[in-house]
């Protein structure tokens, strides 16, 4: 990924913004450039309109408002979202907003790294070409591979290697031959 990922942080606690900035600074391989920060929903909307970022790190609780209030005020969602919050009970709602990830505070370096890997995989043209190729193959021939999301992005697994799938509340454990 050669392109700089223009990023804004919408967070109402300065120490959380500072931690995220430090963690992002420690990961130069992802080419993240923080172009602005905002502490309120209205400041975040104004910053988004002005800067048109590729990525937004968004807190859930922003004073008396929420990150969802921010998203409701945005006309076009032409950016990726990673939620960073102390609240674990909004994850389903966050993913319904097409969030790339949902990180709990204090943000863990390894979890942030995995989130940025997901973004890199989404932007990787070869990865997208591979996704499209598998989709087209699956439409014209019997199912040979399926795309399974994991912490690093999406893995393409041959159907013949799947032994069983086991549902567990919000997750599915997939058992493979190996």
C-alpha positions as a printed Julia matrix, in Angstrom:
178×3 Matrix{Float64}:
   0.0     0.0     0.0
   1.85    3.03   -1.25
  -0.87    5.61   -0.77
  -1.11    7.63    2.4
  -4.31    6.88    4.35
  -5.69   10.28    5.32
  -7.2     9.86    8.78
  -9.18   11.81   11.34
  -9.84   10.97   14.98
 -13.15   11.94   16.61
 -12.65   11.45   20.34
 -13.69   13.58   23.34
 -10.86   12.48   25.66
  -7.46   13.98   24.85
  -5.49   11.16   26.53
  -7.26    8.61   24.27
  -6.46   10.7    21.18
  -2.82   10.97   22.32
  -2.56    7.18   22.84
  -4.02    6.48   19.41
  -1.66    9.0    17.79
   1.33    7.34   19.49
   0.24    3.85   18.43
  -0.31    4.98   14.84
   3.11    6.67   14.85
   4.65    3.35   15.91
   3.2     1.67   12.78
   4.7     3.56    9.83
   4.25    0.56    7.54
   0.53    1.38    7.22
   1.11    4.92    5.92
  -1.48    6.5     8.23
  -1.45   10.31    8.2
  -3.64   11.91   10.86
  -4.9    15.12    9.26
  -7.09   16.28   12.13
  -8.85   15.55   15.38
 -12.25   16.59   16.74
 -13.78   16.45   20.21
 -17.49   16.81   19.35
 -19.93   15.5    16.77
 -20.37   18.92   15.11
 -16.6    19.49   14.95
 -16.2    15.99   13.53
 -18.78   16.61   10.81
 -17.07   19.91    9.88
 -13.64   18.24    9.83
 -14.94   15.38    7.68
 -16.47   17.78    5.14
 -13.29   19.87    5.03
 -10.67   17.09    4.87
 -12.54   14.19    3.2
 -10.49   11.48    4.97
 -10.08    7.85    3.96
 -10.39    6.61    7.55
 -12.17    7.81   10.69
 -11.4     6.59   14.2
 -14.69    7.23   15.98
 -15.58    7.14   19.67
 -19.09    5.99   20.63
 -19.71    8.44   23.5
 -18.92   12.04   22.54
 -20.19   14.25   25.36
 -24.0    14.18   25.2
 -23.94   12.71   21.68
 -22.68    9.52   20.06
 -20.61    8.41   17.11
 -23.9     7.22   15.59
 -25.18   10.81   15.76
 -22.07   11.76   13.79
 -22.81    9.09   11.15
 -26.44   10.23   10.89
 -25.25   13.76   10.06
 -22.89   12.63    7.31
 -24.43   12.59    3.85
 -21.93   10.34    2.07
 -19.94    7.6     3.69
 -16.9     7.55    1.46
 -14.56    6.58    4.29
 -13.76    3.6     6.45
 -14.66    3.57   10.15
 -12.89    2.02   13.12
 -14.78    2.52   16.36
 -12.65    3.06   19.5
 -14.75    2.96   22.64
 -14.99    1.9    26.26
 -18.44    0.42   25.59
 -18.6    -3.15   24.32
 -22.4    -3.19   23.95
 -22.53   -1.18   20.7
 -20.52   -3.59   18.53
 -23.47   -4.98   16.55
 -24.76   -1.47   15.82
 -21.23   -0.42   14.79
 -20.87   -3.27   12.3
 -24.3    -2.43   10.88
 -22.71    0.94   10.05
 -20.09   -0.97    8.01
 -17.33   -0.46   10.56
 -14.03   -2.1     9.68
 -13.42   -2.85   13.35
 -14.49   -2.13   16.92
 -11.64   -1.56   19.36
 -12.11   -1.34   23.12
 -10.2     1.28   25.13
  -7.49    1.37   26.08
  -6.66    0.5    22.48
  -4.33   -2.48   22.31
  -1.39   -2.18   19.89
  -1.86   -5.67   18.43
  -5.6    -5.18   17.92
  -4.97   -1.85   16.19
  -2.36   -3.56   13.99
  -4.94   -6.21   13.01
  -7.51   -3.5    12.2
  -5.04   -1.73    9.94
  -4.23   -5.05    8.25
  -7.93   -5.38    7.39
  -7.84   -1.96    5.75
  -4.68   -2.86    3.86
  -6.32   -6.07    2.6
  -9.4    -4.15    1.47
  -7.23   -1.74   -0.52
  -4.92   -4.39   -1.96
  -5.88   -4.73   -5.63
  -4.61   -8.32   -5.81
  -6.71   -9.2    -2.8
  -9.8    -7.67   -4.4
  -9.06   -9.41   -7.69
  -8.76  -12.71   -5.81
 -12.12  -12.06   -4.07
 -13.77  -11.31   -7.42
 -12.23  -14.36   -9.07
 -13.53  -16.65   -6.3
 -16.98  -15.04   -6.5
 -17.17  -15.5   -10.28
 -15.93  -19.1   -10.0
 -18.55  -19.83   -7.37
 -21.32  -18.4    -9.54
 -20.45  -20.55  -12.55
 -19.26  -23.78  -10.94
 -20.1   -25.79   -7.84
 -18.85  -24.09   -4.69
 -15.1   -24.73   -4.34
 -14.03  -21.98   -1.92
 -15.76  -19.7     0.51
 -14.6   -16.38    1.94
 -14.36  -16.42    5.74
 -13.62  -13.25    7.73
 -10.97  -13.55   10.44
  -8.88  -11.11   12.49
  -6.52  -10.48    9.56
  -9.2    -9.88    6.93
 -10.73  -12.57    4.75
  -9.41  -16.09    4.18
 -10.46  -18.17    1.19
 -11.03  -21.75    2.32
 -11.64  -24.73    0.02
 -15.05  -26.18    0.87
 -13.61  -29.71    0.72
 -11.34  -28.83    3.7
 -14.25  -27.91    5.98
 -15.11  -30.7     8.4
 -17.89  -28.9    10.29
 -19.23  -25.5    11.36
 -20.32  -24.91   14.93
 -22.52  -21.94   15.93
 -21.73  -20.21   19.2
 -23.93  -17.14   19.94
 -22.5   -14.46   17.57
 -19.63  -16.51   16.19
 -19.12  -19.61   14.08
 -16.21  -21.96   14.67
 -15.12  -23.6    11.43
 -13.19  -26.85   11.75
 -10.85  -27.75    8.92
  -9.08  -30.99    8.06
  -5.71  -29.63    9.15
